[in-house]
Amino acid sequence: MVLVLAIGDLHIPHRAPDLPAKFKSMLVPGKIQHILCTGNLCIKEVHDYLKSLSPDLHITRGEYDEDVRYPENKTLMIGQFKLGLCHGHQIVPWGDLDSLAMLQRQLDVDILVTGHTHQFKAYKHEGGVVINPGSATGAYSSITYDVNPSFVLMDIDGLRVVVYVYELIDGEVKVDKIDFKKTATTQSAH
Amino acid sequence: MSSASVPEASSTPQKRFSNLRGVRWRVDLGILPSSPSASIDDLRRVTADTRRRYATLRRRLLMDHHPPKDGDASPDLTVDNPLSQNPDSTWGRFFSYAELGRMVDQDLSRLYPEHSGYFHTPTCQAMLRRILLLWCLQHPEHGYRQGMHELLAPLVYVLRVDLDHLIQVQKLHEDCFNDEFDGIILPESDMISNYRSRRIRNWDSGIEIENNPYKVSNGLSVGELDPHTREIFLLSDSYGAEGELGVILSERFMEHDAYCMLDYLMDGAQGVLAMASFFSPVVGSSTNLPPVIEASSALYHLLSIVDHSLHAHLVELGVEPQYFALRWLRVLYGREFCLDDLLVIWDELFSSKNSSCIDSDVEYNFKVLCSPRGSFVAALAVSMLLYLRSSLLATETATTCLQRLLNFPQNPDMKKLIEKAKSLQMLALESNITSSSSQRLSDKNKLNVSRGYSLPSGSAMPKTTVSVIPDSYWEEKWRVLHEDEELRKQSNSESSSSGIMKKILTRKLSLSRTKSEPLEGKNAQSQSSVRRRLFDDSSKDIVAEKDHVKSECYVPAFVLDNLNSGKNFTEKLVDQRTSDCMVEETLLSGNSSMVLSTATSPHDIGNDHGYESEKSSVTSNSFLGDNDEETLSMEDPCSQNHQDEETINMEEHCTQNLDNQLAQDVEATSSVVIDTVPEQVAAPKDRKSFPGKFQWIWRFGRGCDEGNQKSLAGYSKKDSCNISTCDAIYNSNGVNKRTEVGDKKVMDTLRSLGQSMLENVQVIETVFQQDKGKSDNVPNNSLGGKGQGAAITALKELRKISNLLQEM
């Protein structure tokens, strides 16, 4: 029952003033155990806000982040799952599944969380999962202006992860759910 | 088989299962049928039913809180996601369940640390946790409150004790309990029976069978066992009705039984005393109070009937019953006694019936006293209060009183306590009915009960005679005790809430330094005010304090008067003083809980005149024979020298009736007083120096001798005590101590103002000091012009400050 929040590309204050109010009301401290932030927050205030939601916060550096000390990639272990985090602007072509899979193999993770495209995506790929939580504020991206605010909440329970996607469509929060099961025999090559 | 359960009812009204607490409590709580004719099989059936209920409940609630897994018809995800704000969603329930679990864990970790060997084992903690959580989930309107775990713990404990007893008996009579017929144990794959598994272990060790091919036993068959053992055998037999589920003394189903006991205890089993109601703030239907508050007041009501002086004392101190009774009642005295004593108490408690013994149409005072069990609870509380009677009567403040109540002595005489409680139980029941006929009945019963008090005379506590001795006797005793304590306090400078008040008063009084005395005969008032003091016990120390404190304060007023002998100035200062008094009153209103007969207006103080009042004040001083000696001795010479004050201040009267001897006395007493003042009051040292300063100020001003100065000081003390008493009287009428908190802010600002006034006064004094160095024996109005100017400016400052105070 570990709840992990995947969120990113807020671009506060440059492209968006704040999270949508409906998202903010849902994100209360005490429920979420870990936060994986893909990057592009961009300022310290957003960092502090995320820190208030959960003490365990992991951020990777996006190209517009003002804090230069965030790492490029991050891996961590939650329950039975290895998670990887990267902003994604380093992976060219942006959002390409095969390239992301390369990164996944490189980091040797079960779940890879990247951003930068501001589009929610969730792929099952080669025994692992690639998740793009999109932009939590709906900020425009280098590719498109038509962005719906979205973020992802993962419920990790043993060998099973349930991915809840929260999207703000036409002012209403829509929730979707995807189940992934990790096969216990998945071993990495090395 | 069922004949084994026939109790020994013929000899004594002995309860069934008298040595098996777990079973007996289950009977008393209403779980098991209590009729003597109920067979063991009946008991087993009932037990099995309750256990089944619990098992289904557990299965349902514990499994269900997990969010739906695959295969469920997809619920509405906008509601059912983890971040949903909706409390009804499965996730919402999950989080609230987690929250409950946290609270329960916190409490359980602190449960009975002295019995941690049993209560802190993981299995026990897990079991307690499950039981509590399930009860709370089943009763969401109550939720989990701290204290419920303390109610559950003894229930589990007695079940455990029963099981241990069973194991012991089983060891003694192995072959009866063990189904060994040919010496060959039947291999059972599922080891259900506790004993059997243990047996198998021994068996596996192989020792027994080698050494004893033929089992050595007592040679008793079931029919030959003594009744007690037979009973235990039947209670643990797995072949009766309902099989294993019906085994009454069963370890496997201990959780189920404990849950059941907790449930019945909390719900009251349609009786009157439902513990769950004590935990909820929901107001009862009949009264508008939460049940626990109502029970606390029932307790006090009973106490007032039994021991009025103790009740009056507690009420006077402001000790509301729920301050201590909340803890007593909510955990049924679990926190006041050790576990073994508590079990004895709960034996008595549960043996009282819980059904209401009052018909529904009869009016009653307190719901909790309607049943014998509830009355026993109240009676035990009163019994405990009486046990602590002498130490409670000796307390002066609510804090110390509560300290004594909440730290009940470690090893009380349980027999006495319980016997007393039983004797009071009847009284409680009677006192609950309000109709007039039953009032007469209760009076009669009171007499009966009071006679009953002297019955356990051998083991009687001294308080049992309380109804025979008139109340006034105890009041006298208490007053003496109280005075002794006050004297002791004054000399030891105990800090208490009155100490705090003293500090506040000193601050406040420092403000009044510049206030002049309308010296025209405060004595007349002093007489009446002094008389009033006779009736006020608890204000004595405060007043005395104020006396000491105020003594010096008024001296500068005199000095100022001397300087500026204009009447208008005097009057202004008088106004300031009165306004000061009013401000003081507001302070005192927060601090004092004195109740006096009449109020005196401070304005009246300055009106009287004359020396004859002086004499009357002397006589009134003799009234103070039983009051504080210090104030008495102080006042005596004060009154004598009052005349001197007047002469000094009114320049037209220059008679000096100074009696040197009296002056000596004043000196002695003032020095005594001055000595005690620094002890008692945490006021700054400038006040200590005041008497000294005033002495030479006086010398400077008048060229009088030492005695005069001290007489001045003495007079001012006397005056101050008048003022203070008047203030006290004025303020204390029906005043509630609890407004103290609100006055703190006022006090702080006043304090700071007082400081500034002090500084100004010090300026004046330094001026005098300088002038003193220049000349001795100079008449008062020949001050150096420069000094006078400085003094006047300082006085102006003081006046400004006092105006500020007046506005506040």
PDB file of C-alpha atoms in Angstrom, chain A residues 1 3 25-27 31 151 153 155 157 160 164 166 173 175-177 179 181, chain B residues 66-70 75 77-85 91 94-95 102:
ATOM      1  CA  MET A   1       0.000   0.000   0.000  1.00  0.00           C
ATOM      2  CA  LEU A   3       1.561   5.425  -2.615  1.00  0.00           C
ATOM      3  CA  SER A  25      -7.208  19.995  -2.935  1.00  0.00           C
ATOM      4  CA  MET A  26      -6.470  16.370  -3.612  1.00  0.00           C
ATOM      5  CA  LEU A  27      -2.820  16.528  -2.766  1.00  0.00           C
ATOM      6  CA  LYS A  31      -1.300  10.043   2.266  1.00  0.00           C
ATOM      7  CA  PHE A 151      -0.252  13.550 -12.825  1.00  0.00           C
ATOM      8  CA  LEU A 153      -0.259   8.104  -8.524  1.00  0.00           C
ATOM      9  CA  ASP A 155      -0.015   2.200  -5.608  1.00  0.00           C
ATOM     10  CA  ASP A 157       1.549  -3.431  -3.333  1.00  0.00           C
ATOM     11  CA  ARG A 160       1.561  -5.428  -8.247  1.00  0.00           C
ATOM     12  CA  TYR A 164      -3.969   5.940 -11.184  1.00  0.00           C
ATOM     13  CA  TYR A 166      -5.527  12.020 -12.705  1.00  0.00           C
ATOM     14  CA  VAL A 173     -10.872  15.558 -12.632  1.00  0.00           C
ATOM     15  CA  VAL A 175      -9.318   9.258 -12.961  1.00  0.00           C
ATOM     16  CA  ASP A 176      -8.122   6.206 -14.777  1.00  0.00           C
ATOM     17  CA  LYS A 177      -6.469   3.096 -13.540  1.00  0.00           C
ATOM     18  CA  ASP A 179      -2.732  -2.473 -13.470  1.00  0.00           C
ATOM     19  CA  LYS A 181       2.073  -6.990 -12.374  1.00  0.00           C
TER      20      LYS A 181
ATOM     21  CA  HIS B  66      -8.419  -3.357   1.329  1.00  0.00           C
ATOM     22  CA  PRO B  67      -9.235  -1.665  -1.919  1.00  0.00           C
ATOM     23  CA  PRO B  68     -10.929  -3.876  -4.459  1.00  0.00           C
ATOM     24  CA  LYS B  69      -8.599  -6.046  -6.411  1.00  0.00           C
ATOM     25  CA  ASP B  70      -8.858  -7.311  -9.953  1.00  0.00           C
ATOM     26  CA  PRO B  75     -16.051   1.148  -9.161  1.00  0.00           C
ATOM     27  CA  LEU B  77     -12.804   5.811 -10.044  1.00  0.00           C
ATOM     28  CA  THR B  78     -13.454   9.446  -9.398  1.00  0.00           C
ATOM     29  CA  VAL B  79     -14.632   8.336  -6.002  1.00  0.00           C
ATOM     30  CA  ASP B  80     -12.481   5.354  -5.387  1.00  0.00           C
ATOM     31  CA  ASN B  81      -8.998   6.605  -6.052  1.00  0.00           C
ATOM     32  CA  PRO B  82      -6.468   6.945  -3.294  1.00  0.00           C
ATOM     33  CA  LEU B  83      -6.537  10.690  -3.292  1.00  0.00           C
ATOM     34  CA  SER B  84     -10.245  10.859  -3.121  1.00  0.00           C
ATOM     35  CA  GLN B  85     -11.524  13.330  -0.591  1.00  0.00           C
ATOM     36  CA  TRP B  91      -9.519   4.400   0.228  1.00  0.00           C
ATOM     37  CA  PHE B  94      -8.483   2.624   4.482  1.00  0.00           C
ATOM     38  CA  PHE B  95      -6.918   5.839   5.606  1.00  0.00           C
ATOM     39  CA  ARG B 102      -2.061   4.469  14.854  1.00  0.00           C
TER      40      ARG B 102
END
